Structure formats: C-alpha cells, structure tokens
C-alpha cells in the first residue's frame, strides 16, 4: 500500500492541474492549431471477429462495437428516436436559414433537440426506438430533466445513466443499441445541463450545489415511476461524483453504484499548488494565477463559447474533431459531423448547472470533499470503470477499494472492484463502446430477475472478451498490508483489465442462478493465461 500511495501522490498535482488547464483552454488551443490532418476512423476490430461464437452465425445485435453499429446503420430504415405523442418534447423541426444572421449564439433549445435526434439516429438499435421526454421535477418552468429511455419494460432493475460536466445523454449514443437490447435503460441530463431545464443557479456553497442536482434527481425518480424498484445508478466524471453523493444521501434508492472515470476521488496533496506554480514571476506562474482567478470567479468553458458568439461554434467543431480520436475506435467523419452540432448546442445554451464546478472542485479537479474520505459511509455496492489512459487515474480507485475492503467484505458481485478498459481514455464509452457495455452489463447481470436473462447477459459478456488481473491490482497486492487482506476477499482481484480475446471467440462457462455470495464473478484470467476464461 505504501508503494502504491507513493506512486499515486508523487508528482500527480502538476499532471492533474496541467490536464485541467488544458481542458479549460482546449478550445482556444485548437482554434490556433486547426484540425489535425490525421483525424480519421480507426476501427481496431472487425465486426465478425467480435461476435463469432461457437455454433452461432455472424450478424448484428450482439454488441456496440464500431463495426456492429455501422452494420445496423446501413441495414435499418427505421428511425432511432421515437418522440412519443405523450411526451412534452415536440418533434424537431427545422429552423429558418436566416436566423443565424440575426442572433449572437448560433443555437436554441429547439435546435439542441434536433441535434440530439440526429445523434441518436446514427446507429439504430435492435432493442427498439429510444424515447425522449422532459420529466417535470418541480413547479418552475425550467424544472424538468431531459430523459432518453428504452429497452424492455419488464427487465429489472432499471439502469440510470448520468453524464459528466459539459456533456449530455447524447454522449451515450454508441452504447444505446446494445444496452437497450438487454436492459431497461434511462439516460438523464442533470438539472441545468444538457437539454434539461436551466433554472437560475444561486448556490453559494458545496452543500447547496449538491442539493441543486440531487434533489431534482430524487424527484425525477418518483415522477418516472421508479418508486417500486432500486436502480443501478451510473455516473460519468463529475456526474460520477454527484451519483456517489446521491447514493450516500439516498441509499434506499440505489441497488448498485457504478462510477465511470469519476471526478473527485483522491485528496489533493498539501503542496500541489506550490509544485505546479513554481516561480510565480514566470510565464507559467502568471498563467496559473490567471487560471485560479478565473476558476474562482466562475468562468466556465460554456461562458467562453457563449461569449464568442458565432465564432464559438467553429471553436467547438474543431475541438470535437480533435478530442475524440485519440484512443480506441475513434469517431468516423460521419459521426463527427453530427456530434459536433449536438456538443455545441448543449455548450451554448444558457448557463446554469455548469457554475457549480467551482463549488464542487478546486482547480486541477481536486474535490473540496473527496470521495476518498466519504465513501467509507457508503451503504450500497460500488464498482469503478476506467479507461486505461484516463487522466482521472484508476490507481486512486484501486487504493480506495483496498482501503474499503479492510473495513468490510464485498456485499455483492463486483462490489469494491475497478474495471479498467484497454486503449480507452476519459470518454471510455465512446472510445471502446463494446467493452464498456460488457463491463456494465457484467455489473448488472447478478441483479437480473430471471435465470434466462442472467445466462444471456453472461454469454454476451464472455464472448470474444479477455479479462485479466490489472497491473494496478497486482502492484497493490504486493504492497505489504494489502497482500494480507487478499485472503479475506475470497481472492477476488481489486482491479481487472478488459480487452478483446485474440481469437475473437472465448470459452464460456454458464453462470448459475446463485450469484449472491459476494464474490467477483467476472470472467477473469491470470496474466499468463490471456484469452482463457476461468
């Protein structure tokens, strides 16, 4: 443990703050550089190699890899988004061409809904059409949460996915085809973000900022008809931090908490500012002071984009072309052309929930109330999912899970575990959609109500998937006290790493219906047995 703690803390403050500053100024940097010339679609695995199983024919519907999604897109004539007649969201209609010459910000709520509609039409899924609606969560005009839902209505428990800072439910468009085929799925924009209502943000403290988001989600759960069941709550990035706080406040509402690349896990090192600042009279030191001042004053990327007016649109377009092509499958040019419009729309709508950032996190994405100190009180199972190259480092979650396992035993399969997905970054569900879907379904699998549903989920997870002990867990288990703790964990690894089996076909052992013994039952191999499930 001492060894891992040294590796986690030493030199991390400069790195984390550098990344945070980079994200904050990313749009300006991209504008100066222009789009990269090598942005292109980089599929790493063919559809056939991903979904060939013994005795099964090749075809769509088994997953959400780039090949499978492209197959669905080319072979379906149905629309993806069903704007239900009972929904409060009107079908998207075109905006007159001349409006862009008569306004400063080049978007509106109507255009944002149309952009989301186009994003969700990129990959029609076999699970049926996704429905978009606005769920009222209070008496005010802006008191509603935008929701996209789908999947079989008779499958429990419901899975509720919450996006991160500056994002929206449309970011999960690559995951909907596979997940909605197998799960009862809801994707919800936090209040004041995405296409949800944007009431005035008046919070002045961390507690008030958390109340702004958590109270509306609790009311959404009631209004959406989920009172009779617990939900699998999935949160990404800052949405993961908020989801963890929701589970702490309302444990009776949550069956299992899934934190995807969550913000706010570790405590900030005491001298992180001094290590990053260096000499305050250097250019770097002066830039740091400007960045700190802007952060504390509530200057956000959205405010910059809105302030730039018509130039902000081009800034976002260039950012999208650069940002989502570094790992995994990348975005095709067709996806970029559609996704950039949606990204701009949710970024340029009136500011609201985005102003909570400074109340929840310090510069460098260090939480004012880190989860490392608060999850000891968590009463529900928790699983972390990271991309291997995420700047929110998975080592922090590994260390936290090791600490929690010294206090209590895992209460469910995959509890107190870290799933690390190969060749993926912070947006792991976009970089490696199929591996992310498998990791998530593996968490949900033990809670499914019928043996048939659990067997089908287990078969999908195992097919073509290589899961082995992650190096982060091996490092921890070699670090003195943690090794002694392993015996009390029934030998379940703290961290496992997800990749595709080289053969495209993985042997699969049927999962029994008795899955409540508290062990980690994900298909796991030893480092020397890659491609063989145990």
CSV table of C-alpha atoms in Angstrom, one decimal, residues 28 93 117 139 162 175 177 221 253 370 383 390 410 426 441 459 464 480 530:
chain,number,residue,atom,x,y,z
A,28,UNK,CA,-8.6,28.2,-27.8
A,93,UNK,CA,-38.5,21.0,-36.7
A,117,UNK,CA,-32.3,13.5,-32.6
A,139,UNK,CA,-43.3,23.8,-10.3
A,162,UNK,CA,-25.9,10.3,-15.8
A,175,UNK,CA,-24.0,2.4,-26.2
A,177,UNK,CA,-28.1,0.0,-29.3
A,221,UNK,CA,-37.1,9.0,-9.9
A,253,UNK,CA,-32.9,4.2,-4.0
A,370,UNK,CA,-13.2,14.0,-1.9
A,383,UNK,CA,-17.9,-0.5,-9.0
A,390,UNK,CA,-7.9,8.2,-18.4
A,410,UNK,CA,-17.8,-7.1,-0.8
A,426,UNK,CA,-11.7,9.5,-20.2
A,441,UNK,CA,-23.7,-5.5,-18.1
A,459,UNK,CA,-22.8,-15.2,-22.6
A,464,UNK,CA,-14.7,-12.5,-27.5
A,480,UNK,CA,2.5,-5.4,2.3
A,530,UNK,CA,-4.7,-14.4,-21.7
